[in-house]
mmCIF file of C-alpha atoms in Angstrom:
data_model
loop_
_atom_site.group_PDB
_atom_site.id
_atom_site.type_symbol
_atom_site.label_atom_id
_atom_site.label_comp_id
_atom_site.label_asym_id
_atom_site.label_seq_id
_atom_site.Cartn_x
_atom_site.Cartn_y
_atom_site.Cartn_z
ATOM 1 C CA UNK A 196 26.360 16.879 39.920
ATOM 2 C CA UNK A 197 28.181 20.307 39.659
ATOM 3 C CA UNK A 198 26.312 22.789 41.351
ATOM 4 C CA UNK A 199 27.404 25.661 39.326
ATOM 5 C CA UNK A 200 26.692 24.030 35.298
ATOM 6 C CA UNK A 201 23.933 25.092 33.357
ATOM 7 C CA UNK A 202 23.440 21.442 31.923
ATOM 8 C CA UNK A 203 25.315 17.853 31.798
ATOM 9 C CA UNK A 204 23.738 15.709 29.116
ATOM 10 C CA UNK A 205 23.172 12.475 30.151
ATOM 11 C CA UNK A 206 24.646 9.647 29.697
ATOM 12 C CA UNK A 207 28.018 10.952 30.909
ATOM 13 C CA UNK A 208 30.513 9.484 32.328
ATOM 14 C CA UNK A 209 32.848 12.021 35.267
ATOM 15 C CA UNK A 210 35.685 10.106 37.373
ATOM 16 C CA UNK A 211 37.085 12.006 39.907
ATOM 17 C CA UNK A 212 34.558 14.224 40.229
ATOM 18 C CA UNK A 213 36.207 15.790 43.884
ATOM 19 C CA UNK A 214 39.370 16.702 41.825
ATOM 20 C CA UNK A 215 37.183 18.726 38.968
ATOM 21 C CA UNK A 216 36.701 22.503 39.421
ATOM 22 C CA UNK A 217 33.235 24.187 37.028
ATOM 23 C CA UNK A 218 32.277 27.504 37.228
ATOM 24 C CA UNK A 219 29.186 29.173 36.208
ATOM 25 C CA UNK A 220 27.927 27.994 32.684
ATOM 26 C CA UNK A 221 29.275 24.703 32.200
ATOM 27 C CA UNK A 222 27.502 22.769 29.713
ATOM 28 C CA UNK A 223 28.077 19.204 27.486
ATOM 29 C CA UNK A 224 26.769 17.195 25.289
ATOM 30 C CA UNK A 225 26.075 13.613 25.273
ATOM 31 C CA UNK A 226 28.498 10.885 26.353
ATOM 32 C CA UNK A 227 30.957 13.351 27.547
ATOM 33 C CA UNK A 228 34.253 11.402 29.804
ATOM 34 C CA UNK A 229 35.724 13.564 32.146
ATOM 35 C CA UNK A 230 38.487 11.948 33.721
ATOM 36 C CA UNK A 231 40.747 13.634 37.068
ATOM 37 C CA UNK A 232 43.389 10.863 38.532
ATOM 38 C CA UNK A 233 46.107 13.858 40.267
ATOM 39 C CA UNK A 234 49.375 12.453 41.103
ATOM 40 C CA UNK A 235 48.792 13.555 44.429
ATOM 41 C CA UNK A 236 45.330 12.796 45.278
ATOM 42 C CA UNK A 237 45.104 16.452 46.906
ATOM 43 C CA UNK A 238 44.882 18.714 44.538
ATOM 44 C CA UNK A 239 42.030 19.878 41.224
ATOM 45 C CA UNK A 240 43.507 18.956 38.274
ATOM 46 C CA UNK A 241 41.414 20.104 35.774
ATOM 47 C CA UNK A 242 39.491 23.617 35.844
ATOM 48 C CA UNK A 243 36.523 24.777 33.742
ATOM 49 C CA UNK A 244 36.163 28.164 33.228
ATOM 50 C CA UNK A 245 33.329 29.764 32.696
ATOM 51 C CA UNK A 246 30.127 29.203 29.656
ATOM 52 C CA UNK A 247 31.897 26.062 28.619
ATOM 53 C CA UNK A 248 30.066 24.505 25.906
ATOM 54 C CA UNK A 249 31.053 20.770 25.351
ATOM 55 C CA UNK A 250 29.598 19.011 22.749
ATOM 56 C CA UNK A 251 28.773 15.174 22.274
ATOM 57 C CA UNK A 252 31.454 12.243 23.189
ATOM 58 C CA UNK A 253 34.031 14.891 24.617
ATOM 59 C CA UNK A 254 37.000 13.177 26.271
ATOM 60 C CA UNK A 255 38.876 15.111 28.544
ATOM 61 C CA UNK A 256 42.195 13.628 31.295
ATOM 62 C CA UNK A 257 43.464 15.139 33.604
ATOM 63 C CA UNK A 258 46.685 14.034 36.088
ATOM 64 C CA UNK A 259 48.732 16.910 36.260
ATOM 65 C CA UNK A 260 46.198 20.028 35.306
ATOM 66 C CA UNK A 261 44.590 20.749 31.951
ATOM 67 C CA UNK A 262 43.066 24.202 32.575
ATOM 68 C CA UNK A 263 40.186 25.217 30.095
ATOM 69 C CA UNK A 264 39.541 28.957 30.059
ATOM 70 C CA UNK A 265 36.184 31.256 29.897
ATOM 71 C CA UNK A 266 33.601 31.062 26.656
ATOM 72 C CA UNK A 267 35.530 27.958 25.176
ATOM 73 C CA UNK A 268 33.073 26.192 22.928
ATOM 74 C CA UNK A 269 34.412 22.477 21.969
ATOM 75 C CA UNK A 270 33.135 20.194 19.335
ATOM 76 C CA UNK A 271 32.343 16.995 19.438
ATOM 77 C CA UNK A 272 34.441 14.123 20.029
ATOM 78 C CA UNK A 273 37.439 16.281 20.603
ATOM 79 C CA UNK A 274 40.436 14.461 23.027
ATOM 80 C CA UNK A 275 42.332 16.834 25.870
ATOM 81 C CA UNK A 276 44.660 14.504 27.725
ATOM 82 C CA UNK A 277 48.312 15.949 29.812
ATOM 83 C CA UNK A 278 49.372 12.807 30.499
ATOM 84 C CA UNK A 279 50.295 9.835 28.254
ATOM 85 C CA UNK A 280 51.684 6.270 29.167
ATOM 86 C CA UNK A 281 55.802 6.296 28.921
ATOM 87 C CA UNK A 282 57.952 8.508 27.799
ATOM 88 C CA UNK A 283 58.883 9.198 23.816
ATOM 89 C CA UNK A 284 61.416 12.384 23.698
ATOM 90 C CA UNK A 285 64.526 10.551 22.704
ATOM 91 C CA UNK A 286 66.382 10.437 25.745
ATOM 92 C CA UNK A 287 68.175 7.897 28.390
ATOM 93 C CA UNK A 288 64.196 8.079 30.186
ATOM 94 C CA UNK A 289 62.628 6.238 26.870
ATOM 95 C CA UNK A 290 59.839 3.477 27.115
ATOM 96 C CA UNK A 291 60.448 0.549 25.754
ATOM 97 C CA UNK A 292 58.255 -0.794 22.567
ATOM 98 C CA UNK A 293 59.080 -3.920 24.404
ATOM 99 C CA UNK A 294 57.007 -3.322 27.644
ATOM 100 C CA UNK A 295 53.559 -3.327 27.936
ATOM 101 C CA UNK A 296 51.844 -0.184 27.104
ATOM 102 C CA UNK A 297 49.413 -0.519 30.044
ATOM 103 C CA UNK A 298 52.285 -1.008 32.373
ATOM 104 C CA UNK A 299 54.999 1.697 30.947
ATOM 105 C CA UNK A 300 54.951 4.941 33.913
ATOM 106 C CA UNK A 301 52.846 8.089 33.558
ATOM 107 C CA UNK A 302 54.473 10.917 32.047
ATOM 108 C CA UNK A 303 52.648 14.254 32.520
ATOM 109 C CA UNK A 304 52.390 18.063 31.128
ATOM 110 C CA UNK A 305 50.179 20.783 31.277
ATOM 111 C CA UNK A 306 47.638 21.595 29.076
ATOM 112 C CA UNK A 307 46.283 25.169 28.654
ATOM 113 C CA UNK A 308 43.832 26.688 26.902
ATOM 114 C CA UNK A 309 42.569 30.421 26.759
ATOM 115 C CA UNK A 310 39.439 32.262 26.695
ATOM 116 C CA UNK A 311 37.251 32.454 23.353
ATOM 117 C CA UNK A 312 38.893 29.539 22.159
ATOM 118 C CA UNK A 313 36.874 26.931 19.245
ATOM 119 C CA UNK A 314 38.262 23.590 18.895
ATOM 120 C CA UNK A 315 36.664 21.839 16.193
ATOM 121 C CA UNK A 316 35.452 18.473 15.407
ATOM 122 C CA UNK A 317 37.499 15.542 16.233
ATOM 123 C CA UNK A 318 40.439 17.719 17.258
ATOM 124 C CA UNK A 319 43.258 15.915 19.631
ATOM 125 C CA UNK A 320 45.158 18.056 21.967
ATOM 126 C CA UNK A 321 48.336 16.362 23.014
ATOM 127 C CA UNK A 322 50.093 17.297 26.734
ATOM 128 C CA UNK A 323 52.030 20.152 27.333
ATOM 129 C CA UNK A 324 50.568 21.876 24.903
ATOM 130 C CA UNK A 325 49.057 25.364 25.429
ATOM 131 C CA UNK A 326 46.700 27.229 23.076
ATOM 132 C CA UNK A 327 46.447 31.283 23.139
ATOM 133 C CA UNK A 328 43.547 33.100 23.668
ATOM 134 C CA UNK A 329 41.215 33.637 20.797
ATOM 135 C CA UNK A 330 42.583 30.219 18.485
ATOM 136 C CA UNK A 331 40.826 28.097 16.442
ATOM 137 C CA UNK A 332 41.642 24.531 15.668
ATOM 138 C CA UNK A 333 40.406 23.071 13.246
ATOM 139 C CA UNK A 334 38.943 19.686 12.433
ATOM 140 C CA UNK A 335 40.358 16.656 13.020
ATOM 141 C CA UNK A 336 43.695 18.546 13.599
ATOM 142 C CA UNK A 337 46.306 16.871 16.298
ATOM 143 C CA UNK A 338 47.796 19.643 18.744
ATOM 144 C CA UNK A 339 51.064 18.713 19.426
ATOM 145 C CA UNK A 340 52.905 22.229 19.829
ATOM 146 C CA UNK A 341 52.011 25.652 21.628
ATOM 147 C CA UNK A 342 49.248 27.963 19.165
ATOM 148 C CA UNK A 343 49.619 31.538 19.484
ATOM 149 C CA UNK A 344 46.552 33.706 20.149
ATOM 150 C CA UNK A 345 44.345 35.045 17.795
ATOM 151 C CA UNK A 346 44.900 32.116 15.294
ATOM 152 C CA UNK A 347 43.510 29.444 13.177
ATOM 153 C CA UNK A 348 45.372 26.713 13.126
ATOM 154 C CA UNK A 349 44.917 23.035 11.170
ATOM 155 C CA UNK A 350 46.599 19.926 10.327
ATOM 156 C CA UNK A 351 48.751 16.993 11.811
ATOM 157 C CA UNK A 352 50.297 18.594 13.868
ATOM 158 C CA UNK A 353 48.530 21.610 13.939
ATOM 159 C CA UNK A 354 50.059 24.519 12.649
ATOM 160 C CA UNK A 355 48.364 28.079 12.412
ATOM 161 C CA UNK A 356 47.277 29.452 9.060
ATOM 162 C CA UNK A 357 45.001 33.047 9.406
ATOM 163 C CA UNK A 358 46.512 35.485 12.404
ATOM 164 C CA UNK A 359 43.986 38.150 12.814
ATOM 165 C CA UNK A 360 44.713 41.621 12.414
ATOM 166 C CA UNK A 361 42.814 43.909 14.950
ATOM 167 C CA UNK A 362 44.041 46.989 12.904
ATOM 168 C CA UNK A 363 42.117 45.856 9.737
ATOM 169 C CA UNK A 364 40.212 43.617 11.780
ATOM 170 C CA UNK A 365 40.105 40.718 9.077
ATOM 171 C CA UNK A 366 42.216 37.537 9.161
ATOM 172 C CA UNK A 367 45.204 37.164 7.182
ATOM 173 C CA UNK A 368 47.702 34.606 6.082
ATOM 174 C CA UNK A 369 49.821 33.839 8.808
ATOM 175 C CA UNK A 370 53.394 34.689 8.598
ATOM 176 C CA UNK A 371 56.180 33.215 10.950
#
């Protein structure tokens, strides 16, 4: 399927598979969906960095780009998505609760995340949201905003808790 993954559990389920860049080390679980519709039917939308490990029931879209980076190990059924149908930011450009959510236009925005990154379990990373090198997300937490590097960061929305301090080299409470 890839040439360059180590392993893709089976059953899985890849759409757009022309559109999906993997380097060396790629791995997933079970029942993994990975998902690349660009806007422009030209260009890779979503990139794989290298030792990727994906665990069970991983869902990942991809329209614009969502860009995962090198030794990111992801939990199981964690959601990636940069795109989302209509548009929600409180301007003249809102979707209407009266249309049909099927039917409401594609909005789209980037989603990056850095090397040595762990999201856990269940974790939902919203578009345009990018998430520094070295962060961990904890369970079931919903990324809406940008995480700094070198964090741990929980909740719904996410928001970091530990920083770590390379001069001590412990984790400490995080302080704005």
């Amino acid at each position: 399927m890839f040439s360059e993954a180590r392993l893709i559990r089976s059953p899985s389920d890849i759409r757009g598979k022309k559109y999906i860049s993997v380097a060396s080390g790629f791995t997933t679980g079970k029942g993994c969906r990975l998902e690349a519709y660009p806007k422009n039917k030209k260009d890779v939308v979503l990139f794989f960095g290298k030792n990727i490990q994906m665990n069970d029931y991983v869902h990942i879209t991809a329209m614009d780009e969502v860009r995962i980076g090198n030794n990111v190990l992801i939990a199981s059924k964690v959601y990636i998505s940069d795109n989302s149908h209509g548009h929600y930011a409180g301007d003249e450009n809102d979707s209407s609760p009266l249309s049909i959510p099927k039917d409401r236009p594609y909005t789209t925005k980037k989603v990056i995340i850095g090397d040595n990154v762990w999201i856990g379990e269940m974790v939902s990373i919203m578009p345009g949201v990018t998430i520094g090198s070295g962060t961990i997300v904890g369970a079931s937490s919903v990324v809406t905003k940008n995480l700094p590097p070198n964090t741990i960061a929980v909740g719904s929305p996410a928001k970091p808790i530990k920083k770590f301090n390379f001069d001590t080299q412990r984790w400490e409470s995080y302080k704005l």
